[in-house]
C-alpha cells in the first residue's frame, strides 16, 4: 500500500464531499450549481475513464464530457461512490504495481502510456483543478467556497496528531 496515495485519495474524497455539501445548500436555481455540475461531471467521467485504464478494461465513454448533465444529487452519489472505489483501489497496490506502465487510448483515439502511479496522480490533480474552478465561480457569485485545502483536511482528519481537538 502507498501511504501518500491513500492519503491523497482520502483527501480528494473529503474535498469533493465538502464542495458537494456546499453546493447542495445553494439549490438548483443558483447559477453556480449548473456550472459546478458541468465541471464536476467532467471530473467524474475522467475518473471513471482512468479507473478503466488502471484495470485494463474498456469503458463506454467517447468523450470526457457528458452530453446530458446529471442532477447535483445523482452526480454527488456517483462521485462519492467513485472516490470510495479509488481509496479501496490504492490501498491494495504495491510498488511494482504502481510502477507498471499501461497502454491505453484517449477518448480521441490517441495512444497513451502511463504508469499506474502517473494515472493516479493525474486523477488527483485533475480533480483539484476543477474543484478550484468551481470555487472561483462560487467567489464570483458571492458564495463562500467550500473548505478544501489539504492542510485543513489533515488538521481535521488527524486532529490529535496535529495538536488539535477532534471536531
mmCIF file of C-alpha atoms in Angstrom:
data_model
loop_
_atom_site.group_PDB
_atom_site.id
_atom_site.type_symbol
_atom_site.label_atom_id
_atom_site.label_comp_id
_atom_site.label_asym_id
_atom_site.label_seq_id
_atom_site.Cartn_x
_atom_site.Cartn_y
_atom_site.Cartn_z
ATOM 1 C CA UNK A 1 0.000 0.000 0.000
ATOM 2 C CA UNK A 2 1.179 3.507 -0.816
ATOM 3 C CA UNK A 3 0.511 5.765 2.166
ATOM 4 C CA UNK A 4 0.863 9.016 0.221
ATOM 5 C CA UNK A 5 -1.580 7.991 -2.492
ATOM 6 C CA UNK A 6 -4.026 6.680 0.096
ATOM 7 C CA UNK A 7 -3.837 9.997 1.920
ATOM 8 C CA UNK A 8 -4.284 11.969 -1.315
ATOM 9 C CA UNK A 9 -7.337 9.945 -2.330
ATOM 10 C CA UNK A 10 -8.917 10.261 1.108
ATOM 11 C CA UNK A 11 -8.254 13.996 0.829
ATOM 12 C CA UNK A 12 -9.848 14.024 -2.645
ATOM 13 C CA UNK A 13 -12.966 12.319 -1.279
ATOM 14 C CA UNK A 14 -13.115 14.762 1.648
ATOM 15 C CA UNK A 15 -12.648 17.819 -0.616
ATOM 16 C CA UNK A 16 -15.293 16.562 -3.054
ATOM 17 C CA UNK A 17 -17.664 15.991 -0.150
ATOM 18 C CA UNK A 18 -17.012 19.496 1.222
ATOM 19 C CA UNK A 19 -17.774 21.017 -2.177
ATOM 20 C CA UNK A 20 -20.823 18.856 -2.876
ATOM 21 C CA UNK A 21 -22.242 19.694 0.545
ATOM 22 C CA UNK A 22 -21.720 23.433 -0.054
ATOM 23 C CA UNK A 23 -23.345 23.186 -3.476
ATOM 24 C CA UNK A 24 -26.346 21.282 -2.123
ATOM 25 C CA UNK A 25 -27.106 24.266 0.131
ATOM 26 C CA UNK A 26 -27.401 26.587 -2.895
ATOM 27 C CA UNK A 27 -30.338 24.874 -4.523
ATOM 28 C CA UNK A 28 -30.942 24.187 -8.185
ATOM 29 C CA UNK A 29 -31.712 27.787 -9.158
ATOM 30 C CA UNK A 30 -28.260 29.108 -8.327
ATOM 31 C CA UNK A 31 -26.166 29.989 -11.393
ATOM 32 C CA UNK A 32 -23.257 28.311 -9.606
ATOM 33 C CA UNK A 33 -24.954 24.909 -9.481
ATOM 34 C CA UNK A 34 -25.247 24.391 -13.240
ATOM 35 C CA UNK A 35 -21.637 25.380 -13.888
ATOM 36 C CA UNK A 36 -20.445 23.246 -10.984
ATOM 37 C CA UNK A 37 -22.301 20.204 -12.289
ATOM 38 C CA UNK A 38 -20.649 20.632 -15.698
ATOM 39 C CA UNK A 39 -17.149 20.860 -14.213
ATOM 40 C CA UNK A 40 -17.637 18.079 -11.673
ATOM 41 C CA UNK A 41 -19.343 15.718 -14.121
ATOM 42 C CA UNK A 42 -16.275 16.115 -16.336
ATOM 43 C CA UNK A 43 -14.002 15.145 -13.441
ATOM 44 C CA UNK A 44 -16.255 12.181 -12.687
ATOM 45 C CA UNK A 45 -16.056 10.953 -16.296
ATOM 46 C CA UNK A 46 -12.263 11.316 -16.339
ATOM 47 C CA UNK A 47 -12.075 9.455 -13.014
ATOM 48 C CA UNK A 48 -14.111 6.598 -14.490
ATOM 49 C CA UNK A 49 -12.100 6.529 -17.726
ATOM 50 C CA UNK A 50 -8.854 6.255 -15.783
ATOM 51 C CA UNK A 51 -10.354 3.676 -13.412
ATOM 52 C CA UNK A 52 -10.968 1.526 -16.502
ATOM 53 C CA UNK A 53 -7.440 2.177 -17.815
ATOM 54 C CA UNK A 54 -5.948 1.216 -14.449
ATOM 55 C CA UNK A 55 -7.752 -2.126 -14.622
ATOM 56 C CA UNK A 56 -7.051 -2.592 -18.346
ATOM 57 C CA UNK A 57 -10.780 -2.628 -19.014
ATOM 58 C CA UNK A 58 -12.895 -0.974 -21.674
ATOM 59 C CA UNK A 59 -15.105 1.981 -20.818
ATOM 60 C CA UNK A 60 -18.191 3.333 -22.556
ATOM 61 C CA UNK A 61 -17.127 6.984 -22.777
ATOM 62 C CA UNK A 62 -16.439 8.506 -26.201
ATOM 63 C CA UNK A 63 -15.769 11.918 -24.648
ATOM 64 C CA UNK A 64 -14.600 13.289 -21.320
ATOM 65 C CA UNK A 65 -17.837 15.285 -21.142
ATOM 66 C CA UNK A 66 -21.401 14.070 -20.782
ATOM 67 C CA UNK A 67 -23.975 15.058 -23.394
ATOM 68 C CA UNK A 68 -26.667 15.285 -20.721
ATOM 69 C CA UNK A 69 -25.932 16.709 -17.302
ATOM 70 C CA UNK A 70 -26.976 14.755 -14.207
ATOM 71 C CA UNK A 71 -28.676 16.349 -11.254
ATOM 72 C CA UNK A 72 -26.390 17.506 -8.485
ATOM 73 C CA UNK A 73 -27.805 14.747 -6.264
ATOM 74 C CA UNK A 74 -27.081 11.987 -8.790
ATOM 75 C CA UNK A 75 -23.617 13.366 -9.515
ATOM 76 C CA UNK A 76 -22.839 13.600 -5.799
ATOM 77 C CA UNK A 77 -23.758 9.945 -5.297
ATOM 78 C CA UNK A 78 -21.639 8.905 -8.298
ATOM 79 C CA UNK A 79 -18.629 10.956 -7.185
ATOM 80 C CA UNK A 80 -18.782 9.630 -3.641
ATOM 81 C CA UNK A 81 -19.000 6.036 -4.882
ATOM 82 C CA UNK A 82 -16.089 6.605 -7.294
ATOM 83 C CA UNK A 83 -13.974 8.225 -4.581
ATOM 84 C CA UNK A 84 -14.566 5.239 -2.283
ATOM 85 C CA UNK A 85 -13.573 2.884 -5.090
ATOM 86 C CA UNK A 86 -10.308 4.767 -5.650
ATOM 87 C CA UNK A 87 -9.471 4.711 -1.929
ATOM 88 C CA UNK A 88 -10.013 0.951 -1.861
ATOM 89 C CA UNK A 89 -8.020 0.534 -5.088
ATOM 90 C CA UNK A 90 -4.926 2.469 -3.974
ATOM 91 C CA UNK A 91 -4.993 0.708 -0.604
ATOM 92 C CA UNK A 92 -4.328 -2.618 -2.323
ATOM 93 C CA UNK A 93 -1.462 -1.550 -4.621
ATOM 94 C CA UNK A 94 2.196 -2.335 -4.061
ATOM 95 C CA UNK A 95 5.214 -0.518 -5.522
ATOM 96 C CA UNK A 96 5.708 -2.823 -8.539
ATOM 97 C CA UNK A 97 2.035 -2.379 -9.470
ATOM 98 C CA UNK A 98 2.351 1.407 -9.163
ATOM 99 C CA UNK A 99 5.364 1.427 -11.483
ATOM 100 C CA UNK A 100 3.736 -0.789 -14.118
ATOM 101 C CA UNK A 101 3.202 1.017 -17.437
ATOM 102 C CA UNK A 102 -0.206 0.610 -19.032
ATOM 103 C CA UNK A 103 -1.038 1.248 -22.682
ATOM 104 C CA UNK A 104 -4.454 2.767 -23.393
ATOM 105 C CA UNK A 105 -6.277 5.034 -25.815
ATOM 106 C CA UNK A 106 -7.505 8.516 -25.000
ATOM 107 C CA UNK A 107 -11.113 9.305 -25.919
ATOM 108 C CA UNK A 108 -9.906 10.986 -29.126
ATOM 109 C CA UNK A 109 -8.223 7.721 -30.133
ATOM 110 C CA UNK A 110 -4.654 8.891 -29.497
ATOM 111 C CA UNK A 111 -2.461 6.260 -27.840
ATOM 112 C CA UNK A 112 -1.323 6.761 -24.285
ATOM 113 C CA UNK A 113 1.075 5.071 -21.898
ATOM 114 C CA UNK A 114 1.395 5.885 -18.235
ATOM 115 C CA UNK A 115 2.346 4.109 -15.059
ATOM 116 C CA UNK A 116 -0.425 3.408 -12.580
ATOM 117 C CA UNK A 117 1.130 5.964 -10.254
ATOM 118 C CA UNK A 118 1.103 8.615 -13.001
ATOM 119 C CA UNK A 119 -2.541 7.858 -13.787
ATOM 120 C CA UNK A 120 -3.472 8.116 -10.120
ATOM 121 C CA UNK A 121 -1.629 11.421 -9.769
ATOM 122 C CA UNK A 122 -3.460 12.681 -12.862
ATOM 123 C CA UNK A 123 -6.814 11.799 -11.282
ATOM 124 C CA UNK A 124 -5.901 13.641 -8.062
ATOM 125 C CA UNK A 125 -4.542 16.788 -9.733
ATOM 126 C CA UNK A 126 -7.246 16.909 -12.405
ATOM 127 C CA UNK A 127 -9.984 16.864 -9.777
ATOM 128 C CA UNK A 128 -8.235 19.520 -7.691
ATOM 129 C CA UNK A 129 -8.037 21.828 -10.690
ATOM 130 C CA UNK A 130 -11.733 21.573 -11.423
ATOM 131 C CA UNK A 131 -12.708 21.971 -7.766
ATOM 132 C CA UNK A 132 -10.693 25.191 -7.923
ATOM 133 C CA UNK A 133 -12.677 26.323 -10.958
ATOM 134 C CA UNK A 134 -15.932 25.718 -9.101
ATOM 135 C CA UNK A 135 -14.607 27.622 -6.075
ATOM 136 C CA UNK A 136 -13.740 30.556 -8.351
ATOM 137 C CA UNK A 137 -17.275 30.560 -9.772
ATOM 138 C CA UNK A 138 -18.629 30.499 -6.220
ATOM 139 C CA UNK A 139 -16.495 33.515 -5.280
ATOM 140 C CA UNK A 140 -17.558 35.395 -8.423
ATOM 141 C CA UNK A 141 -21.170 34.843 -7.375
ATOM 142 C CA UNK A 142 -20.561 35.972 -3.765
ATOM 143 C CA UNK A 143 -20.913 32.422 -2.460
ATOM 144 C CA UNK A 144 -18.339 31.274 0.089
ATOM 145 C CA UNK A 145 -16.367 28.359 -1.380
ATOM 146 C CA UNK A 146 -16.008 25.044 0.380
ATOM 147 C CA UNK A 147 -13.090 24.473 2.710
ATOM 148 C CA UNK A 148 -10.969 22.160 0.611
ATOM 149 C CA UNK A 149 -7.319 22.740 1.486
ATOM 150 C CA UNK A 150 -5.015 19.813 2.146
ATOM 151 C CA UNK A 151 -3.742 21.385 5.378
ATOM 152 C CA UNK A 152 -7.330 21.870 6.558
ATOM 153 C CA UNK A 153 -8.055 18.236 5.746
ATOM 154 C CA UNK A 154 -5.005 16.989 7.673
ATOM 155 C CA UNK A 155 -5.875 19.024 10.740
ATOM 156 C CA UNK A 156 -9.448 17.802 10.660
ATOM 157 C CA UNK A 157 -8.794 14.148 9.779
ATOM 158 C CA UNK A 158 -5.762 13.735 12.034
ATOM 159 C CA UNK A 159 -6.647 16.217 14.775
ATOM 160 C CA UNK A 160 -4.748 14.611 17.704
ATOM 161 C CA UNK A 161 -1.571 14.189 15.634
ATOM 162 C CA UNK A 162 -1.858 17.869 14.621
ATOM 163 C CA UNK A 163 -2.322 19.049 18.219
ATOM 164 C CA UNK A 164 -5.972 19.798 17.624
ATOM 165 C CA UNK A 165 -9.173 18.746 19.320
ATOM 166 C CA UNK A 166 -11.199 16.460 17.076
ATOM 167 C CA UNK A 167 -14.326 18.128 15.680
#
